[in-house]
């Protein structure tokens, strides 16, 4: 019940904030009924208080990784507001230079946007504070590290970086496997043959059919592939690519494209994680590599757009502010799409690590490679080549034993 309530309150907070009249004026909503300002302020305070109560009391027994995830989720969802506020701050500073005559007027114009950002940072950091307290009580992190994370979540701009590091650390601690020696590392020269160890998915697969819940055979394969295919089609059916290279087929409007991409990305990530136990790591790594190769023209186009926008930094002063907002949003969107294409690869690494096909250190290197732009394609090729070599070596060893 606490999980459902936590999710509902976080989504309600996002919806209430983005449907307000002040935010509608900021982003120039057209054709959307916004909530009047007095009602919006009342609903905003109510959802803020509900999320704070959910973080510190209702969901206090939940795992710290889940709390850290929802704190990071809220910060990412409110990132357009923070970027818009920062842009307005820079614009106001250029219009009202520091002087005794105009400084009060500039402060009066900037103050509402600063006040608007405060509840977002505070509420989104509450889930992080609760995650830190619970992780410290469970001795997952030391008190010194907990204080550093809290200071990071309490500072503007640094709070997003601290939320990312907190969730990454708790996720790594939550999914740790026994550390293997250098002889167990497939990348080590001393490694001879892989020694796979059955994980929980393999144990469930060997149980009698009447003692485990049967899963329809085609769905673990059909659903992840269908979600990935829909994501690829949506990428080429709208957005920046169709603006640069108009295709002969009908395309999606930019607002509809964002919604379709979000739904397809969520379906891809959830299906890749939910059905990873039904496939061996080599198959998942192959899907990841094909996924990235299918979207390679998309990323090349986005790189071209980034280079063109980057050249406007040397243009007259009026274009610098436009580029200052568009370029970070474009880079952030491209990185999020790249992370979606790495979902099958992350599932392959997780499953291979649980089976002790790769060492934890090697798995961490591959995960960092999949999370790095440009290097993600190289890491996916390396991951597939490694798992294929291990699979061939395991089959050879089995045939020789027989």
Short mmCIF file of C-alpha atoms in Angstrom, two decimals:
data_model
loop_
_atom_site.label_atom_id
_atom_site.label_comp_id
_atom_site.label_asym_id
_atom_site.label_seq_id
_atom_site.Cartn_x
_atom_site.Cartn_y
_atom_site.Cartn_z
CA UNK A 1 0.00 0.00 0.00
CA UNK A 2 2.85 2.41 0.81
CA UNK A 3 4.40 1.82 -2.63
CA UNK A 4 1.16 2.65 -4.45
CA UNK A 5 0.62 5.73 -2.29
CA UNK A 6 4.19 6.93 -2.85
CA UNK A 7 3.87 6.61 -6.62
CA UNK A 8 0.44 8.27 -6.67
CA UNK A 9 1.58 11.23 -4.55
CA UNK A 10 4.71 11.83 -6.63
CA UNK A 11 2.76 11.75 -9.92
CA UNK A 12 0.03 13.97 -8.45
CA UNK A 13 2.67 16.51 -7.38
CA UNK A 14 4.11 16.63 -10.92
CA UNK A 15 0.67 16.97 -12.55
CA UNK A 16 -0.48 19.69 -10.15
CA UNK A 17 2.67 21.73 -10.66
CA UNK A 18 2.70 21.62 -14.45
CA UNK A 19 -1.02 22.47 -14.73
CA UNK A 20 -0.73 25.71 -12.79
CA UNK A 21 -1.46 29.08 -14.32
CA UNK A 22 1.99 30.50 -13.53
CA UNK A 23 3.75 27.57 -15.18
CA UNK A 24 1.36 27.80 -18.13
CA UNK A 25 2.38 31.43 -18.64
CA UNK A 26 6.06 30.50 -18.41
CA UNK A 27 5.83 27.75 -21.04
CA UNK A 28 3.05 29.40 -23.09
CA UNK A 29 0.45 26.64 -22.87
CA UNK A 30 -2.13 26.83 -25.62
CA UNK A 31 -5.38 24.92 -25.70
CA UNK A 32 -4.92 23.54 -22.17
CA UNK A 33 -7.14 24.45 -19.25
CA UNK A 34 -4.81 25.53 -16.45
CA UNK A 35 -5.67 25.72 -12.76
CA UNK A 36 -6.27 29.26 -11.42
CA UNK A 37 -3.46 30.61 -9.25
CA UNK A 38 -5.25 30.56 -5.82
CA UNK A 39 -6.47 26.97 -6.30
CA UNK A 40 -3.08 25.98 -7.72
CA UNK A 41 -1.19 27.32 -4.69
CA UNK A 42 -3.52 25.42 -2.35
CA UNK A 43 -3.12 22.17 -4.30
CA UNK A 44 0.65 22.68 -4.54
CA UNK A 45 1.06 23.05 -0.78
CA UNK A 46 -1.20 20.04 -0.19
CA UNK A 47 0.78 17.79 -2.55
CA UNK A 48 4.09 19.08 -1.12
CA UNK A 49 2.99 18.23 2.43
CA UNK A 50 1.68 14.83 1.29
CA UNK A 51 4.98 13.93 -0.39
CA UNK A 52 7.00 15.03 2.64
CA UNK A 53 4.77 12.87 4.86
CA UNK A 54 5.14 9.98 2.43
CA UNK A 55 8.93 10.27 2.41
CA UNK A 56 9.48 10.44 6.17
CA UNK A 57 6.55 8.53 7.66
CA UNK A 58 4.35 6.55 5.27
CA UNK A 59 7.22 5.04 3.24
CA UNK A 60 9.82 4.91 5.99
CA UNK A 61 9.88 1.08 5.88
CA UNK A 62 10.54 0.93 2.12
CA UNK A 63 14.00 0.03 0.77
CA UNK A 64 16.35 3.02 0.52
CA UNK A 65 16.94 2.32 -3.18
CA UNK A 66 13.23 2.93 -3.95
CA UNK A 67 13.20 6.19 -2.00
CA UNK A 68 16.34 7.39 -3.76
CA UNK A 69 14.82 6.50 -7.14
CA UNK A 70 11.71 8.61 -6.55
CA UNK A 71 13.81 11.52 -5.34
CA UNK A 72 15.85 11.35 -8.55
CA UNK A 73 12.66 10.88 -10.61
CA UNK A 74 11.14 14.09 -9.23
CA UNK A 75 14.33 16.07 -9.84
CA UNK A 76 14.53 14.90 -13.46
CA UNK A 77 10.85 15.70 -14.04
CA UNK A 78 11.34 19.23 -12.69
CA UNK A 79 14.58 19.83 -14.57
CA UNK A 80 12.85 21.97 -17.29
CA UNK A 81 11.63 24.32 -14.55
CA UNK A 82 15.12 24.69 -13.08
CA UNK A 83 16.62 25.33 -16.53
CA UNK A 84 13.93 27.90 -17.34
CA UNK A 85 14.48 29.66 -14.01
CA UNK A 86 18.23 29.73 -14.59
CA UNK A 87 17.69 31.15 -18.07
CA UNK A 88 15.38 33.85 -16.68
CA UNK A 89 17.97 34.68 -14.01
CA UNK A 90 20.71 35.10 -16.64
CA UNK A 91 18.37 37.14 -18.84
CA UNK A 92 17.39 39.44 -15.98
CA UNK A 93 21.03 39.97 -15.04
CA UNK A 94 21.76 41.05 -18.62
CA UNK A 95 18.78 43.43 -18.68
CA UNK A 96 19.39 44.87 -15.20
CA UNK A 97 23.13 45.25 -14.56
CA UNK A 98 24.26 45.62 -10.93
CA UNK A 99 23.56 49.20 -9.87
CA UNK A 100 21.78 50.83 -6.92
CA UNK A 101 18.99 52.12 -9.18
CA UNK A 102 17.93 48.96 -11.03
CA UNK A 103 19.01 46.15 -8.65
CA UNK A 104 15.79 46.29 -6.53
CA UNK A 105 13.67 46.04 -9.68
CA UNK A 106 15.66 43.08 -10.99
CA UNK A 107 15.43 41.33 -7.61
CA UNK A 108 11.66 41.91 -7.54
CA UNK A 109 11.30 40.27 -10.98
CA UNK A 110 13.59 37.32 -10.20
CA UNK A 111 12.21 36.58 -6.70
CA UNK A 112 8.98 34.79 -7.84
CA UNK A 113 10.93 32.31 -9.94
CA UNK A 114 13.35 31.63 -7.09
CA UNK A 115 10.44 31.05 -4.72
CA UNK A 116 8.82 28.80 -7.32
CA UNK A 117 11.91 26.56 -7.45
CA UNK A 118 12.32 26.21 -3.67
CA UNK A 119 9.44 23.78 -2.96
CA UNK A 120 10.50 21.63 -5.91
CA UNK A 121 14.04 21.19 -4.61
CA UNK A 122 12.92 20.70 -1.01
CA UNK A 123 10.22 18.10 -1.74
CA UNK A 124 12.32 16.18 -4.24
CA UNK A 125 15.20 16.12 -1.73
CA UNK A 126 12.98 14.74 1.05
CA UNK A 127 12.95 11.30 -0.58
CA UNK A 128 16.73 11.47 -0.76
CA UNK A 129 17.00 12.46 2.92
CA UNK A 130 14.74 9.55 3.90
CA UNK A 131 16.79 7.17 1.75
CA UNK A 132 20.01 8.38 3.39
CA UNK A 133 18.61 7.91 6.92
CA UNK A 134 17.38 4.40 6.15
CA UNK A 135 20.61 3.41 4.39
CA UNK A 136 22.61 4.69 7.36
CA UNK A 137 20.43 2.75 9.80
CA UNK A 138 20.94 -0.41 7.72
CA UNK A 139 24.71 0.32 7.65
CA UNK A 140 24.75 0.51 3.86
CA UNK A 141 26.60 3.83 4.00
CA UNK A 142 28.78 5.38 6.68
CA UNK A 143 27.66 8.43 8.73
CA UNK A 144 30.35 10.57 7.06
CA UNK A 145 29.14 9.68 3.58
CA UNK A 146 25.53 10.24 4.68
CA UNK A 147 26.39 13.79 5.77
CA UNK A 148 28.06 14.48 2.40
CA UNK A 149 24.97 13.29 0.52
CA UNK A 150 22.71 15.45 2.70
CA UNK A 151 24.82 18.54 2.10
CA UNK A 152 24.68 17.82 -1.64
CA UNK A 153 20.88 17.45 -1.64
CA UNK A 154 20.51 20.72 0.26
CA UNK A 155 22.41 22.81 -2.30
CA UNK A 156 20.94 24.06 -5.60
CA UNK A 157 22.37 22.52 -8.79
CA UNK A 158 24.44 20.08 -6.70
CA UNK A 159 21.24 18.36 -5.55
CA UNK A 160 20.72 16.66 -8.92
CA UNK A 161 24.30 15.33 -8.97
CA UNK A 162 23.97 14.14 -5.36
CA UNK A 163 20.67 12.40 -6.16
CA UNK A 164 22.27 10.58 -9.10
CA UNK A 165 25.26 9.45 -7.04
CA UNK A 166 23.01 8.36 -4.14
CA UNK A 167 20.75 6.24 -6.33
CA UNK A 168 23.71 4.76 -8.23
CA UNK A 169 25.43 3.78 -4.97
CA UNK A 170 22.31 2.27 -3.38
CA UNK A 171 21.50 0.41 -6.61
CA UNK A 172 25.02 -0.99 -6.73
CA UNK A 173 24.86 -2.03 -3.07
CA UNK A 174 21.42 -3.58 -3.58
CA UNK A 175 22.58 -5.75 -6.48
CA UNK A 176 26.08 -6.68 -5.35
CA UNK A 177 27.31 -10.19 -6.01
CA UNK A 178 30.15 -12.02 -4.27
CA UNK A 179 33.52 -10.62 -5.27
CA UNK A 180 35.52 -12.94 -7.48
CA UNK A 181 39.25 -13.32 -7.71
CA UNK A 182 41.27 -12.26 -10.78
CA UNK A 183 41.24 -15.88 -11.93
CA UNK A 184 37.45 -15.71 -12.19
CA UNK A 185 37.53 -12.58 -14.36
CA UNK A 186 36.96 -13.50 -18.01
CA UNK A 187 39.11 -10.55 -19.08
CA UNK A 188 42.05 -11.75 -17.00
CA UNK A 189 44.80 -13.69 -18.83
CA UNK A 190 44.76 -16.29 -16.07
CA UNK A 191 41.15 -17.19 -16.85
CA UNK A 192 40.70 -20.54 -18.57
CA UNK A 193 37.08 -21.68 -18.66
CA UNK A 194 33.96 -20.02 -17.26
CA UNK A 195 32.36 -21.48 -14.16
CA UNK A 196 28.70 -20.41 -14.28
CA UNK A 197 26.75 -20.56 -11.07
CA UNK A 198 22.98 -20.92 -11.17
CA UNK A 199 21.13 -17.86 -9.98
CA UNK A 200 17.59 -17.56 -8.72
CA UNK A 201 16.11 -17.54 -12.25
CA UNK A 202 17.80 -20.84 -13.11
CA UNK A 203 16.67 -22.38 -9.80
CA UNK A 204 13.07 -21.42 -10.54
CA UNK A 205 13.38 -22.83 -14.04
CA UNK A 206 14.37 -26.26 -12.69
CA UNK A 207 11.39 -26.55 -10.35
CA UNK A 208 8.38 -28.67 -11.31
CA UNK A 209 5.72 -26.85 -13.26
CA UNK A 210 3.15 -27.20 -10.50
CA UNK A 211 5.36 -25.47 -7.90
CA UNK A 212 6.10 -22.30 -9.88
CA UNK A 213 3.96 -19.81 -11.74
CA UNK A 214 3.94 -20.61 -15.41
CA UNK A 215 4.81 -17.81 -17.82
CA UNK A 216 3.44 -17.94 -21.36
CA UNK A 217 6.31 -18.89 -23.61
CA UNK A 218 6.20 -16.14 -26.26
CA UNK A 219 5.65 -13.13 -24.00
CA UNK A 220 9.17 -12.87 -22.48
CA UNK A 221 10.48 -12.52 -26.03
CA UNK A 222 7.63 -10.69 -27.75
CA UNK A 223 7.11 -7.90 -25.22
CA UNK A 224 10.74 -6.63 -24.96
CA UNK A 225 11.24 -6.83 -28.72
CA UNK A 226 7.90 -5.12 -29.43
CA UNK A 227 8.66 -2.31 -26.98
CA UNK A 228 12.12 -1.80 -28.49
CA UNK A 229 10.70 -1.80 -32.03
CA UNK A 230 8.05 0.77 -31.07
CA UNK A 231 10.77 2.95 -29.54
CA UNK A 232 12.82 2.80 -32.77
CA UNK A 233 9.79 3.63 -34.92
CA UNK A 234 8.81 6.53 -32.65
CA UNK A 235 12.36 7.93 -32.79
CA UNK A 236 12.21 8.23 -36.56
CA UNK A 237 8.53 9.29 -36.70
CA UNK A 238 8.94 12.74 -35.19
CA UNK A 239 11.16 15.10 -33.30
CA UNK A 240 14.43 16.70 -34.44
CA UNK A 241 15.18 14.08 -37.10
CA UNK A 242 12.04 14.82 -39.12
CA UNK A 243 12.68 18.56 -38.77
CA UNK A 244 16.11 18.23 -40.38
CA UNK A 245 15.26 15.48 -42.87
CA UNK A 246 11.52 15.64 -43.74
CA UNK A 247 10.44 12.07 -44.56
CA UNK A 248 7.78 11.13 -47.13
CA UNK A 249 5.59 9.42 -44.50
CA UNK A 250 3.32 11.14 -41.91
CA UNK A 251 5.12 12.31 -38.77
CA UNK A 252 4.09 13.09 -35.21
CA UNK A 253 3.72 16.57 -33.80
CA UNK A 254 6.45 17.51 -31.38
CA UNK A 255 4.14 17.44 -28.32
CA UNK A 256 2.71 14.04 -29.27
CA UNK A 257 6.22 12.78 -30.06
CA UNK A 258 7.45 13.52 -26.53
CA UNK A 259 4.55 11.58 -25.01
CA UNK A 260 4.98 8.60 -27.36
CA UNK A 261 8.74 8.49 -26.73
CA UNK A 262 8.21 8.56 -22.97
CA UNK A 263 5.68 5.70 -23.07
CA UNK A 264 7.84 3.57 -25.39
CA UNK A 265 10.96 4.25 -23.31
CA UNK A 266 9.18 3.26 -20.10
CA UNK A 267 7.85 0.08 -21.72
CA UNK A 268 11.32 -0.82 -23.02
CA UNK A 269 13.03 -0.36 -19.64
CA UNK A 270 10.34 -2.21 -17.68
CA UNK A 271 10.13 -5.14 -20.11
CA UNK A 272 13.92 -5.48 -20.31
CA UNK A 273 14.22 -5.68 -16.53
CA UNK A 274 11.10 -7.81 -15.94
CA UNK A 275 11.89 -10.54 -18.49
CA UNK A 276 15.68 -10.66 -18.25
CA UNK A 277 15.49 -13.95 -16.34
CA UNK A 278 13.88 -15.70 -19.32
CA UNK A 279 16.91 -15.24 -21.60
CA UNK A 280 20.61 -15.94 -21.38
CA UNK A 281 23.00 -12.97 -21.18
CA UNK A 282 24.28 -13.46 -24.75
CA UNK A 283 20.78 -12.99 -26.19
CA UNK A 284 20.21 -9.82 -24.17
CA UNK A 285 23.59 -8.43 -25.24
CA UNK A 286 22.70 -9.15 -28.89
CA UNK A 287 19.42 -7.24 -28.52
CA UNK A 288 21.32 -4.30 -27.02
CA UNK A 289 23.80 -4.22 -29.90
CA UNK A 290 21.06 -4.41 -32.56
CA UNK A 291 19.09 -1.72 -30.71
CA UNK A 292 22.03 0.68 -30.77
CA UNK A 293 22.89 -0.02 -34.41
CA UNK A 294 19.26 0.63 -35.42
CA UNK A 295 19.38 4.08 -33.78
CA UNK A 296 22.88 4.96 -34.97
CA UNK A 297 21.59 7.29 -37.77
CA UNK A 298 19.40 9.01 -35.15
CA UNK A 299 22.40 9.72 -32.91
CA UNK A 300 24.48 10.91 -35.85
CA UNK A 301 21.72 13.37 -36.75
CA UNK A 302 21.52 14.60 -33.17
CA UNK A 303 25.31 15.06 -33.14
CA UNK A 304 25.02 17.18 -36.28
CA UNK A 305 22.34 19.35 -34.65
CA UNK A 306 24.48 19.78 -31.52
CA UNK A 307 27.45 20.90 -33.61
CA UNK A 308 25.31 23.42 -35.50
CA UNK A 309 23.82 24.85 -32.31
CA UNK A 310 27.25 24.95 -30.72
CA UNK A 311 28.46 27.26 -33.49
CA UNK A 312 25.85 29.83 -32.41
CA UNK A 313 27.79 30.44 -29.21
CA UNK A 314 30.02 32.66 -31.35
CA UNK A 315 27.03 34.47 -32.87
CA UNK A 316 25.69 37.87 -31.71
CA UNK A 317 24.43 38.22 -28.19
CA UNK A 318 20.77 37.56 -28.97
CA UNK A 319 21.34 33.98 -30.12
CA UNK A 320 23.47 32.96 -27.15
CA UNK A 321 20.48 32.73 -24.78
CA UNK A 322 18.46 30.65 -27.26
CA UNK A 323 21.35 28.21 -27.63
CA UNK A 324 21.94 28.21 -23.87
CA UNK A 325 18.47 26.66 -23.35
CA UNK A 326 18.12 24.51 -26.47
CA UNK A 327 21.53 22.87 -26.37
CA UNK A 328 21.32 21.47 -22.78
CA UNK A 329 17.81 20.16 -23.41
CA UNK A 330 18.94 18.51 -26.65
CA UNK A 331 21.94 16.92 -24.96
CA UNK A 332 19.81 15.70 -22.06
CA UNK A 333 17.20 14.18 -24.38
CA UNK A 334 19.86 12.45 -26.48
CA UNK A 335 21.49 11.02 -23.37
CA UNK A 336 18.16 9.70 -22.07
CA UNK A 337 17.51 7.98 -25.41
CA UNK A 338 21.00 6.50 -25.28
CA UNK A 339 20.32 5.12 -21.78
CA UNK A 340 17.12 3.49 -23.03
CA UNK A 341 19.09 1.69 -25.76
CA UNK A 342 21.42 0.36 -23.03
CA UNK A 343 18.58 -1.27 -21.03
CA UNK A 344 19.04 -4.73 -22.56
CA UNK A 345 22.79 -4.46 -22.08
CA UNK A 346 22.38 -3.58 -18.40
CA UNK A 347 20.06 -6.57 -18.00
CA UNK A 348 22.65 -8.82 -19.70
CA UNK A 349 25.40 -7.58 -17.37
CA UNK A 350 23.22 -8.07 -14.30
CA UNK A 351 22.32 -11.63 -15.30
CA UNK A 352 25.91 -12.51 -16.25
CA UNK A 353 27.13 -11.17 -12.92
CA UNK A 354 24.56 -13.20 -10.98
CA UNK A 355 25.71 -16.32 -12.84
CA UNK A 356 29.34 -15.42 -12.13
CA UNK A 357 30.15 -15.32 -15.82
CA UNK A 358 31.79 -11.94 -15.25
CA UNK A 359 33.42 -10.47 -12.19
CA UNK A 360 31.85 -7.54 -10.37
CA UNK A 361 34.74 -5.27 -11.38
CA UNK A 362 34.31 -6.22 -15.04
CA UNK A 363 30.55 -5.72 -14.79
CA UNK A 364 31.07 -2.24 -13.34
CA UNK A 365 33.42 -1.33 -16.20
CA UNK A 366 30.89 -2.49 -18.77
CA UNK A 367 28.06 -0.64 -17.01
CA UNK A 368 30.09 2.58 -17.00
CA UNK A 369 30.79 2.08 -20.68
CA UNK A 370 27.08 1.66 -21.49
CA UNK A 371 26.34 4.86 -19.55
CA UNK A 372 28.92 6.94 -21.46
CA UNK A 373 27.99 8.56 -24.80
CA UNK A 374 29.89 7.29 -27.86
CA UNK A 375 31.60 4.63 -25.72
CA UNK A 376 28.26 2.86 -25.25
CA UNK A 377 28.37 1.35 -28.76
CA UNK A 378 31.90 0.07 -28.18
CA UNK A 379 30.90 -1.37 -24.79
CA UNK A 380 27.89 -3.14 -26.31
CA UNK A 381 30.11 -4.73 -28.98
CA UNK A 382 32.63 -5.75 -26.33
CA UNK A 383 29.89 -7.14 -24.08
CA UNK A 384 28.38 -9.28 -26.82
CA UNK A 385 31.80 -10.55 -27.95
CA UNK A 386 32.71 -11.45 -24.37
CA UNK A 387 29.47 -13.30 -23.61
CA UNK A 388 29.57 -15.10 -26.95
CA UNK A 389 33.13 -16.25 -26.28
CA UNK A 390 32.16 -17.47 -22.81
CA UNK A 391 29.09 -19.25 -24.19
CA UNK A 392 31.16 -21.01 -26.86
CA UNK A 393 33.78 -22.01 -24.30
CA UNK A 394 31.09 -23.39 -21.99
CA UNK A 395 29.58 -25.45 -24.83
CA UNK A 396 33.02 -26.78 -25.77
CA UNK A 397 33.73 -27.80 -22.17
CA UNK A 398 30.35 -29.53 -21.93
CA UNK A 399 30.87 -31.47 -25.17
CA UNK A 400 34.32 -32.58 -24.07
CA UNK A 401 32.92 -33.75 -20.74
CA UNK A 402 30.24 -35.80 -22.49
#
